[in-house]
CSV table of C-alpha atoms in Angstrom, one decimal:
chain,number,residue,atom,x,y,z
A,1,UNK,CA,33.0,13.3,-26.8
A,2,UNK,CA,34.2,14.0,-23.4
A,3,UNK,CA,37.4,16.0,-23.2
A,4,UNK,CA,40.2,14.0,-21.6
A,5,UNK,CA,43.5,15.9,-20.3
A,6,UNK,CA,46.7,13.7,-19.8
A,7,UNK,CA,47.2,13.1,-16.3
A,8,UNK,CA,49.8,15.4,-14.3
A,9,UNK,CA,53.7,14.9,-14.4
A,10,UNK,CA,54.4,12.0,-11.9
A,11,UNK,CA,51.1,10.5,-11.0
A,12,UNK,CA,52.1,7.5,-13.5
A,13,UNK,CA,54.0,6.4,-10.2
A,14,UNK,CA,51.2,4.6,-8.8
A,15,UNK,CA,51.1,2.6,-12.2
A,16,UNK,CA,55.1,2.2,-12.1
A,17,UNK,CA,54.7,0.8,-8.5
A,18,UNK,CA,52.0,-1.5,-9.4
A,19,UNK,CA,53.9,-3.1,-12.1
A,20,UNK,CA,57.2,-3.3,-9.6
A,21,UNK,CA,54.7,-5.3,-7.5
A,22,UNK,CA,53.4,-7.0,-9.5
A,23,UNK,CA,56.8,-8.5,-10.8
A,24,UNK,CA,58.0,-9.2,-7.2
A,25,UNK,CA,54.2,-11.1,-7.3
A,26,UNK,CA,54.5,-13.0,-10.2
A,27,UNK,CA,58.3,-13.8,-9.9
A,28,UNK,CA,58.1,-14.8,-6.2
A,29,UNK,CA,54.5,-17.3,-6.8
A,30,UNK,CA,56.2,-18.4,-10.5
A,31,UNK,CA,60.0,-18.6,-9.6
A,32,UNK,CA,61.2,-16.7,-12.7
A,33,UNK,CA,62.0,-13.7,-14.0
A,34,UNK,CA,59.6,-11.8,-16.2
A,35,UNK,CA,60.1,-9.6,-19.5
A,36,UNK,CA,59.1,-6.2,-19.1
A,37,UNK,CA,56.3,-7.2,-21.8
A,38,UNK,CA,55.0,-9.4,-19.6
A,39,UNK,CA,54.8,-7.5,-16.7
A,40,UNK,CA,52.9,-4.7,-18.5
A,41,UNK,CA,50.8,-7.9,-19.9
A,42,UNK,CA,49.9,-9.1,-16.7
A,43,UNK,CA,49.3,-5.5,-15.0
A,44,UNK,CA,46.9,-4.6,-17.8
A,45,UNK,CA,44.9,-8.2,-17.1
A,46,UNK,CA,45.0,-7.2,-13.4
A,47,UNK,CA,42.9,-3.9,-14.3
A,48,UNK,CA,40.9,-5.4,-16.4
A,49,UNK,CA,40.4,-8.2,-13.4
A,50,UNK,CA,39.9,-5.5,-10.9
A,51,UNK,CA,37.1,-3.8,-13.1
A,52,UNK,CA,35.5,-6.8,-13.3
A,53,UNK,CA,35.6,-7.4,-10.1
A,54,UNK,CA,34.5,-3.9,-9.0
A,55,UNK,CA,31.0,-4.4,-10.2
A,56,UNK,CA,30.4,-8.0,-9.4
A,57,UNK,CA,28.2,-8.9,-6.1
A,58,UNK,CA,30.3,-12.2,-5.8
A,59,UNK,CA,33.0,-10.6,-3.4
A,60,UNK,CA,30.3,-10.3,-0.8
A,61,UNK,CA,29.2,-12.9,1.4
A,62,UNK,CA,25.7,-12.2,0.5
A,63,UNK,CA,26.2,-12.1,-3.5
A,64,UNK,CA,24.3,-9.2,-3.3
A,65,UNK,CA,26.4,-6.2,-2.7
A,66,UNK,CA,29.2,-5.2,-5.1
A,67,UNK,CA,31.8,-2.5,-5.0
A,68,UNK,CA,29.8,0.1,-6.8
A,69,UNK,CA,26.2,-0.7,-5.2
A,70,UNK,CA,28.2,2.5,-3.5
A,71,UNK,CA,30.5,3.6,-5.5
A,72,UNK,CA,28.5,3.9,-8.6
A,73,UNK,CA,30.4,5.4,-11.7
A,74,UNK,CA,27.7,7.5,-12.7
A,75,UNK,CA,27.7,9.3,-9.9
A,76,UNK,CA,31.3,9.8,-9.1
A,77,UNK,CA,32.1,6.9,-8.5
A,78,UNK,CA,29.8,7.9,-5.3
A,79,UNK,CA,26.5,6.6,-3.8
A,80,UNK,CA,23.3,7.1,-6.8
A,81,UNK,CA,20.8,7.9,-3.5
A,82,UNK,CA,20.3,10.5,-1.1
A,83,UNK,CA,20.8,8.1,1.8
A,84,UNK,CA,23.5,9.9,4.3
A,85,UNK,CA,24.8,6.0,5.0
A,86,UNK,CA,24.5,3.6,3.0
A,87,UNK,CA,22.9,-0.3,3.6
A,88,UNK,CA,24.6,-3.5,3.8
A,89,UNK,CA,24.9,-6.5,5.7
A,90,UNK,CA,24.0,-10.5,5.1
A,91,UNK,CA,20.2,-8.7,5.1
A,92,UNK,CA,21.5,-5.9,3.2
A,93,UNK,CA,20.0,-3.7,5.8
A,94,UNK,CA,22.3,-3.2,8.3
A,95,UNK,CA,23.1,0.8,7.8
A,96,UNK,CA,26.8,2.0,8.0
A,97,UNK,CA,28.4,4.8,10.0
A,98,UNK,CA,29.3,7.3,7.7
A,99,UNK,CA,28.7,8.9,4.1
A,100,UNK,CA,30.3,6.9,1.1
A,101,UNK,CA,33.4,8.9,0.0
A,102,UNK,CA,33.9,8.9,-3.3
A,103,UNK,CA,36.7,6.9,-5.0
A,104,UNK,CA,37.7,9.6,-7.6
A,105,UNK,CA,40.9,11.7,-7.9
A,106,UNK,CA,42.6,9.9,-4.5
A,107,UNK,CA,45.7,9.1,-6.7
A,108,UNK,CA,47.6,11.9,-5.8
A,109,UNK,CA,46.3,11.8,-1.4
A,110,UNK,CA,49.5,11.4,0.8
A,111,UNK,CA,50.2,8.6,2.9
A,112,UNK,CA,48.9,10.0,6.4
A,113,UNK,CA,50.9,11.8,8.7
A,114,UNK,CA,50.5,14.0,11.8
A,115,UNK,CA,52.8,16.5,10.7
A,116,UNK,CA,52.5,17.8,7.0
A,117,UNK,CA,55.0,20.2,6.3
A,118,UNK,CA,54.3,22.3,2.8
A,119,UNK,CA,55.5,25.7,1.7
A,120,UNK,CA,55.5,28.1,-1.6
A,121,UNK,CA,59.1,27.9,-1.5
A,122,UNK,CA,60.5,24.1,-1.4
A,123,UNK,CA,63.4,25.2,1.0
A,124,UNK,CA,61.3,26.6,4.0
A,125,UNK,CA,59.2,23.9,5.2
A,126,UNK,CA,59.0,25.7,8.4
A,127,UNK,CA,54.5,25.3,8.3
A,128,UNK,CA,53.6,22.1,10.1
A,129,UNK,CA,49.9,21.9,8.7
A,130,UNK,CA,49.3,18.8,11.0
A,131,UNK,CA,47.5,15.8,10.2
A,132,UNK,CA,46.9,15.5,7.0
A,133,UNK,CA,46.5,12.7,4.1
A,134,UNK,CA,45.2,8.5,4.4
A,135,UNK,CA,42.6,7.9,1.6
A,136,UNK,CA,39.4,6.9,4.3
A,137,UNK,CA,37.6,9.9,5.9
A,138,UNK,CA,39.4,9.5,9.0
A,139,UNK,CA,42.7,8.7,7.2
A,140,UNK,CA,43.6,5.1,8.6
A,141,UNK,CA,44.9,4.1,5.1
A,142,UNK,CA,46.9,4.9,2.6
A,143,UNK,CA,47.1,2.5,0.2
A,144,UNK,CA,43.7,1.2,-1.9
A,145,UNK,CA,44.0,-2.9,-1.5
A,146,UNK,CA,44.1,-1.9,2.2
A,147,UNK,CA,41.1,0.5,1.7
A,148,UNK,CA,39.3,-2.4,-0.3
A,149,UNK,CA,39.5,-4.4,2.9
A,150,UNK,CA,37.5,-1.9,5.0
A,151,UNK,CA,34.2,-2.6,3.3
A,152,UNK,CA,35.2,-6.5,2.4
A,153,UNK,CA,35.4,-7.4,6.0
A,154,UNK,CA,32.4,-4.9,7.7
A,155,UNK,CA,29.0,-6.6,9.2
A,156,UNK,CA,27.7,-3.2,7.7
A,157,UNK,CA,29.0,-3.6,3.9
A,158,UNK,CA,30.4,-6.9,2.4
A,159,UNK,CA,30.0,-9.1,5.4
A,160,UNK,CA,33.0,-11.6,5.0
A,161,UNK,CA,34.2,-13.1,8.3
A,162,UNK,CA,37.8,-14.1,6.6
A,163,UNK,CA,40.2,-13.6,4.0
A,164,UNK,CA,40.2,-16.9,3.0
A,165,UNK,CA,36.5,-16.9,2.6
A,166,UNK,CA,36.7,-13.9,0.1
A,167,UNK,CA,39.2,-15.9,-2.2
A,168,UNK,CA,36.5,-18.9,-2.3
A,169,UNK,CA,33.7,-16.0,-3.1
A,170,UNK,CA,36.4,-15.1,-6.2
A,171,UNK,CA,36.9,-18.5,-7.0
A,172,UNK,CA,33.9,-19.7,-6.9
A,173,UNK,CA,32.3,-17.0,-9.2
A,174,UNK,CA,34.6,-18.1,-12.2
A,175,UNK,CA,37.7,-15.8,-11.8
A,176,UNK,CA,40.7,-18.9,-11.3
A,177,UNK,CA,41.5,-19.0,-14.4
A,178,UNK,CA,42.0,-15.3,-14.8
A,179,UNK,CA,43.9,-15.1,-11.4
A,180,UNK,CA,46.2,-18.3,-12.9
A,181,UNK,CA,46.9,-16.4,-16.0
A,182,UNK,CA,48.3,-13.3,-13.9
A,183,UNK,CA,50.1,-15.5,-11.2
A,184,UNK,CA,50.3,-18.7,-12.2
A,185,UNK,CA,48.7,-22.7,-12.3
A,186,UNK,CA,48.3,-22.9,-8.5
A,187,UNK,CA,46.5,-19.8,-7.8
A,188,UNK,CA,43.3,-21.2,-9.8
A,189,UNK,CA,42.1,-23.1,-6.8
A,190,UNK,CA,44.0,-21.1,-3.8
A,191,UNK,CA,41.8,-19.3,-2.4
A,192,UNK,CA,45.0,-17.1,-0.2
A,193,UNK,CA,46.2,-15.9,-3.6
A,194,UNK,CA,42.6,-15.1,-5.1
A,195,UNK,CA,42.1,-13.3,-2.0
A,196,UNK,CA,45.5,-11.1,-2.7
A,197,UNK,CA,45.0,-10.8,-6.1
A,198,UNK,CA,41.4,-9.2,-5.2
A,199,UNK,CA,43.1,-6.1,-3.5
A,200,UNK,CA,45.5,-5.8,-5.6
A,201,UNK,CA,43.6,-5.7,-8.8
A,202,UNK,CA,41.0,-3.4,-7.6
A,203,UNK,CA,43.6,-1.2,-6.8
A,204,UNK,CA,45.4,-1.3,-10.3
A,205,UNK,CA,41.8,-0.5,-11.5
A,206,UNK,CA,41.2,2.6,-9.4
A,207,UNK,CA,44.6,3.8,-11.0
A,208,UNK,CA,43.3,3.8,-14.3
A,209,UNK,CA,43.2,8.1,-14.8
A,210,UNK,CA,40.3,7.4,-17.9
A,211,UNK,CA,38.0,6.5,-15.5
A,212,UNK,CA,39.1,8.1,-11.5
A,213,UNK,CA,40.8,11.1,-12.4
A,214,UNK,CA,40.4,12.7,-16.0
A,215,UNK,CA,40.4,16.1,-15.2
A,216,UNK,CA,37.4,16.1,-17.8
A,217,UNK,CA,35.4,19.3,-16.0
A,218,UNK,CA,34.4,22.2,-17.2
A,219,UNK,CA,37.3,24.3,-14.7
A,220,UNK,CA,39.9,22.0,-16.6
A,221,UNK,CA,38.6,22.8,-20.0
A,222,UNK,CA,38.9,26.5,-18.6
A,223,UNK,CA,42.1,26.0,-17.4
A,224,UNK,CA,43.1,24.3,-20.8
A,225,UNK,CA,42.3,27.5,-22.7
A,226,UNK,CA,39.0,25.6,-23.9
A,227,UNK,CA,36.5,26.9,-22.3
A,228,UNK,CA,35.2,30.3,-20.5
A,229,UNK,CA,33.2,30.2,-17.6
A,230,UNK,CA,29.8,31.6,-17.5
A,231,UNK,CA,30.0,35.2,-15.8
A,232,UNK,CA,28.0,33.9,-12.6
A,233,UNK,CA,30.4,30.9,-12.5
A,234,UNK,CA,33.7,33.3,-12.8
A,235,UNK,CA,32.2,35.4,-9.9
A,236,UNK,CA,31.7,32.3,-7.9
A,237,UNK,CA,34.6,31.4,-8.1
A,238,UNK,CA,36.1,34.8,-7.4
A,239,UNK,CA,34.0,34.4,-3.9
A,240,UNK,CA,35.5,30.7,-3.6
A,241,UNK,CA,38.9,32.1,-3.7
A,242,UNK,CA,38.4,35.4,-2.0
A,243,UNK,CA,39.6,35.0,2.0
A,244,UNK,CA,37.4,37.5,3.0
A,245,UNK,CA,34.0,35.8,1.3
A,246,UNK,CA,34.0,31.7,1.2
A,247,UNK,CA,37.7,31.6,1.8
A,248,UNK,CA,37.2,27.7,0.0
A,249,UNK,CA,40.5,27.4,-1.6
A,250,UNK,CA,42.2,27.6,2.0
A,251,UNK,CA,41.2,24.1,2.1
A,252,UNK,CA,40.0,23.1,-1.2
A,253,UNK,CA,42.6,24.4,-3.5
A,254,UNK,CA,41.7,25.4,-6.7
A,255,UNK,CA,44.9,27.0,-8.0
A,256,UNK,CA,47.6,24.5,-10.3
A,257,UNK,CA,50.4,23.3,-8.8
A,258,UNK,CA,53.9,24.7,-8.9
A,259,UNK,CA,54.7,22.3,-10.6
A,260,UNK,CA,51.8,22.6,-13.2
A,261,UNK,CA,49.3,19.9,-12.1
A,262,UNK,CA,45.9,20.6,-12.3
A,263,UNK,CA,43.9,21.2,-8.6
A,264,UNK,CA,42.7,18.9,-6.6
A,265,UNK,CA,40.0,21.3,-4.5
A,266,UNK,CA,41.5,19.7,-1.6
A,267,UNK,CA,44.4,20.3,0.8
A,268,UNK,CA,44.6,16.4,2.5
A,269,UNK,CA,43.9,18.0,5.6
A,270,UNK,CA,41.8,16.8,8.4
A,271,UNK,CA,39.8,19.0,10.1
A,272,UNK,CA,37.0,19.3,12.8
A,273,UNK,CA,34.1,21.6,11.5
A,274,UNK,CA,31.7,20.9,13.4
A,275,UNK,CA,28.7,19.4,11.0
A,276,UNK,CA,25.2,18.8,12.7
A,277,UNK,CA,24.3,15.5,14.2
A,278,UNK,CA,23.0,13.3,12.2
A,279,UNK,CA,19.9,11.5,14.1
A,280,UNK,CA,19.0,9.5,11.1
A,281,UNK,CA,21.7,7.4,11.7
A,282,UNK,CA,20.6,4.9,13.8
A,283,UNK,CA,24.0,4.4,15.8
A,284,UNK,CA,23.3,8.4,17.0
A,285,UNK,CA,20.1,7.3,18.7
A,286,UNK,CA,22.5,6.3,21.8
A,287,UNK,CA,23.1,9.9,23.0
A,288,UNK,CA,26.5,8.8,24.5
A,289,UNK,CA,27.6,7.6,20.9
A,290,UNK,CA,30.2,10.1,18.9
A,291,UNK,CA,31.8,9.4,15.7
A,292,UNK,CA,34.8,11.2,16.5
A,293,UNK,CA,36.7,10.6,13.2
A,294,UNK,CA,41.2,11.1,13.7
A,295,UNK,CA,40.3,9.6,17.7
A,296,UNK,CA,37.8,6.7,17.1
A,297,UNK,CA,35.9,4.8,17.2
A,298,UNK,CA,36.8,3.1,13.8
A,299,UNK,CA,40.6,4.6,13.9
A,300,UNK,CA,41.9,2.9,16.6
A,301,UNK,CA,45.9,4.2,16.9
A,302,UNK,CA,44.7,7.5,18.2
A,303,UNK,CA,42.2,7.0,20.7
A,304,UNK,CA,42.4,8.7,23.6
A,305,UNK,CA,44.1,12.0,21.7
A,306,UNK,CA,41.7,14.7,22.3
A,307,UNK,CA,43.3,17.1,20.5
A,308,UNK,CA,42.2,14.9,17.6
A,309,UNK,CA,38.7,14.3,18.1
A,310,UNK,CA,36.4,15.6,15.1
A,311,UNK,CA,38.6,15.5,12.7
A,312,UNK,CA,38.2,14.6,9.6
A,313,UNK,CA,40.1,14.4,6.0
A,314,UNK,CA,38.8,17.2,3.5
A,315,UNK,CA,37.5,15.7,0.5
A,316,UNK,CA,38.1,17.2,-2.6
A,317,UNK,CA,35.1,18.9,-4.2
A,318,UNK,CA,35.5,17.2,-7.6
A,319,UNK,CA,32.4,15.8,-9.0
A,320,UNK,CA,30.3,17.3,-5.9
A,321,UNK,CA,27.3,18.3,-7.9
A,322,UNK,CA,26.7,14.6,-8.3
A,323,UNK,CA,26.2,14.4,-4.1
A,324,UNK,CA,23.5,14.1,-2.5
A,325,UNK,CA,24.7,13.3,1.0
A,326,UNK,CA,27.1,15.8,1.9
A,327,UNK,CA,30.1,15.7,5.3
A,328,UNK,CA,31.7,12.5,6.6
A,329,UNK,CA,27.7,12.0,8.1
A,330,UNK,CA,25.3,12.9,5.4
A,331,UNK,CA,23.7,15.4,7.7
A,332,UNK,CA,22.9,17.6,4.7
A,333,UNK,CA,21.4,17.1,1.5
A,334,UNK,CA,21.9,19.6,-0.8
A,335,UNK,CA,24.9,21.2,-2.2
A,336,UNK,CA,23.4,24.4,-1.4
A,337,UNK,CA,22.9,23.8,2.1
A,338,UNK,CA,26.2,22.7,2.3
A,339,UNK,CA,27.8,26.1,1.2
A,340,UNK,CA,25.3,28.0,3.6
A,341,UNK,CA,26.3,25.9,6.5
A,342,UNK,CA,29.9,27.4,5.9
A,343,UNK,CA,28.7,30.6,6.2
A,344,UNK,CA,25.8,30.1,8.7
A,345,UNK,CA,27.6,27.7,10.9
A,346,UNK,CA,28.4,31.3,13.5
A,347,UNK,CA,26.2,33.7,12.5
A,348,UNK,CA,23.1,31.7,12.9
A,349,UNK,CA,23.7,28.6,14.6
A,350,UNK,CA,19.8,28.1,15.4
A,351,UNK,CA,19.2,27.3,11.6
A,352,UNK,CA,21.3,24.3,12.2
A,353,UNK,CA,21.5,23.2,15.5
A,354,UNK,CA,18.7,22.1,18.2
A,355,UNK,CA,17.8,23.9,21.4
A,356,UNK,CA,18.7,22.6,24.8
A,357,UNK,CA,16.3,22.7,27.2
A,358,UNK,CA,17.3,26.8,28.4
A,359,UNK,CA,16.4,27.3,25.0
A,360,UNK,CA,20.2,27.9,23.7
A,361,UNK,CA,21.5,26.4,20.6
A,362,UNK,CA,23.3,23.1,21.3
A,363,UNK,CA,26.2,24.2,19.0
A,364,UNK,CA,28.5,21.3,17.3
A,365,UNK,CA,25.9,18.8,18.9
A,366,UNK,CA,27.7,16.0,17.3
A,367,UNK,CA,30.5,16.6,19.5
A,368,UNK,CA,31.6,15.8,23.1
A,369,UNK,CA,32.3,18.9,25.0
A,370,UNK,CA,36.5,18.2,25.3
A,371,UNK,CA,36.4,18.2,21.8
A,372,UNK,CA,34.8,21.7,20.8
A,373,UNK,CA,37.7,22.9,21.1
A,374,UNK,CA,39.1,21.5,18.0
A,375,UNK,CA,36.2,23.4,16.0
A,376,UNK,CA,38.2,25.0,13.3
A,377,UNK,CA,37.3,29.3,13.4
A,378,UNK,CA,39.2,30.4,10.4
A,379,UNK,CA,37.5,32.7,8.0
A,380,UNK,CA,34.2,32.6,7.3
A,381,UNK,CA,33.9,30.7,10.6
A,382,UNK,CA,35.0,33.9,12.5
A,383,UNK,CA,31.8,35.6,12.0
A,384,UNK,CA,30.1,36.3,15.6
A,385,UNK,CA,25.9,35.2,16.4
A,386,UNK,CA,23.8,37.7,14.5
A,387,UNK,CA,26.4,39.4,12.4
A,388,UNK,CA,26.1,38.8,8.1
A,389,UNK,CA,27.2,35.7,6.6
A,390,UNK,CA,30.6,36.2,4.5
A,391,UNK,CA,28.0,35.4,1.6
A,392,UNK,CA,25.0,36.7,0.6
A,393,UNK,CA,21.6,34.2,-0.9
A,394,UNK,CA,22.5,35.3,-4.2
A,395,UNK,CA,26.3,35.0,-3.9
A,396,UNK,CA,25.3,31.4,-2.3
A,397,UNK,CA,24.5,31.0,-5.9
A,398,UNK,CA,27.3,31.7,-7.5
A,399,UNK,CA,29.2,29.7,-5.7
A,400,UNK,CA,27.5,26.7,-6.2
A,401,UNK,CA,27.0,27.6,-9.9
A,402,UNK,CA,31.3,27.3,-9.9
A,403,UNK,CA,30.7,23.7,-7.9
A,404,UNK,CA,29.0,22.6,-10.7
A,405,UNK,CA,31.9,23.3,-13.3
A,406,UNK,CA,33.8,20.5,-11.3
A,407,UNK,CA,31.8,17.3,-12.5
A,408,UNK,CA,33.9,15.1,-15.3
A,409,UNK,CA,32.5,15.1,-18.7
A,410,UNK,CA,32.2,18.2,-19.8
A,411,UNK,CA,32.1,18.4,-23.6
A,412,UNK,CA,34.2,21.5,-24.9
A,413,UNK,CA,32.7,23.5,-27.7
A,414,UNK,CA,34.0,23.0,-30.8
């Protein structure tokens, strides 16, 4: 049996706000006051609505494309294939923009901001870290009914054209009388309530800690006093750590909380790093074309900030064994490659960027050149051309070995 740790102090709040809603919900489409029972009646039917409807094709306007034909839960809750985007569409062909994120351990992301001020000690919050938090790669949302719109309403996921045509999807497939049962008589056949109910109880669903964050790894087993890590797993995570070596945790935390919680391997931030273009993405055949993440094209609010361009939020590296696409454009493919980029991305730039015609290395090719200088050169990024990567092949290794003592399920010994 897998091991399953109780969730950290305070993320119940998402829970405790769901039911608040849902009693403003019920009491506002019902006109009347509901029991405390009830409401925790009704919130559990909206999970169990909200898994149901996670899996089922119907919410698409093709009826072919359900929430986890990307977000599959054997695989994180991730993509199953290697694809770096993903297909969708009427035709189920149309290919997206960017890597599927996965939809595990977001319960605890902070709504975005552009100034994130955190310190050691609580009374000196002196550190503006910048922008930070917002659950989508480029951080345009923060709650997960909003996220659940994104891929609803794309011509390159879901397909729907309205709102009100997803709530006749819903109805359609069967789910009035479960909607009725949360909400009321009249929302069996309205499709403007099935449609509400749709984000609402996919979101309850994702809050559900048994299944999108259990802190069921190996690391938390270690952390738990269950578990030792293998000696090539300690010392990669001593290099993770270690500033002068992968320098990881400066971004992907791997330390608990003050506060006790266990670590999220991410810090919320968004940064530009700089990954190779990806030309297997057919929207990068158009050489003027540049996903530019914070500033557009899909964020909208900040277009035009250039100090912004190429960022992107830092996902946490839970479950990241289970990739096989890896940055916000599935350039590379291996979880190995992706910890030698880190360390190769300065020292030897040919091994991952083309050649222009002079013969020099078209470095951060995927960006414009007003935006270079948002590339992010702290450690092991600060390495010149030609001088040793922070790690070595075999250090590589054991970094990756750690990576792999991330992935939910791990069975203890007994």
């Amino acid at each position: 049996m897998a091991m399953h740790l109780r969730p950290p102090t305070g993320q119940w709040l998402g829970i405790s706000a769901f039911v608040a809603m849902l009693l403003v919900i019920t009491t506002a489409t019902m006109g009347e006051a509901l029991s405390r029972a009830e409401v925790q009646r009704q919130t559990s039917a909206l999970a169990a609505l909200g898994k149901a409807l996670f899996f089922d094709p119907s919410l698409s306007a093709s009826g072919k494309m359900a929430c986890s034909s990307c977000h599959e839960p054997e695989h994180g809750f991730g993509p199953a294939n290697d694809r770096s985007v993903q297909l969708g569409g009427g035709d189920l062909h149309q290919p997206g923009l960017r890597a599927v994120p996965s939809l595990k351990y977001l319960q605890a992301v902070p709504p975005f901001t552009e100034h994130f001020f955190e310190s050691e000690d609580e009374a000196d919050e002196s550190i503006d870290n910048g922008p930070t938090g917002g659950l989508t790669w480029d951080g345009r949302v923060d709650r997960g009914g909003e996220q659940a719109k994104i891929p609803l309403f794309s011509d390159r996921e879901m397909g729907n054209r309205t709102e009100a045509d997803v709530g006749r999807h819903v109805l359609e497939a069967g789910y009035g009388k479960a909607i009725a049962d949360i909400v009321g008589p009249k929302a069996a056949t309205d499709p403007a309530i099935a449609f509400r109910m749709v984000l609402k109880a996919l979101e309850v669903f994702q809050q559900d800690y048994r299944t999108f964050y259990p802190y069921s790894s190996k690391y938390d087993a270690v952390l738990a006093g269950k578990a030792e890590l293998t000696p090539q797993e300690a010392k990669g995570l001593e290099l993770f750590n270690a500033p002068e070596k992968g320098n990881c945790a400066s971004c992907h935390v791997s330390q608990r909380g003050n506060d006790g919680t266990p670590p999220q391997f991410t810090d919320y931030g968004l940064i530009a790093i700089g990954v190779p273009r990806n030309r297997d993405i057919p929207a990068n055949k158009d050489p003027t074309f540049y996903d530019l993440g914070l500033c557009g094209p899909l964020r909208t609010d900040f277009i035009g900030r250039e100090d912004y361009c190429g960022l992107f939020r830092t996902p946490t590296l839970r479950n990241v064994a289970l990739r096989k696409a890896f940055f916000h454009n599935g350039s590379i493919h291996s979880l190995q490659d992706a910890v030698r980029f880190y360390v190769e991305r300065e020292t030897r730039p040919e091994h991952w960027y083309p050649r222009k015609p002079d013969g020099s290395v078209d470095k951060y090719d995927d960006l414009p050149g007003t935006a270079k200088a948002n590339i992010n050169l702290d450690p092991p990024f600060d390495r010149k051309q030609g001088e040793a990567p922070a790690l070595t092949p075999a250090e590589t290794d054991d970094v990756v070995a750690f990576l792999r003592t991330l992935t939910d399920g791990y069975d203890p010994p007994r």
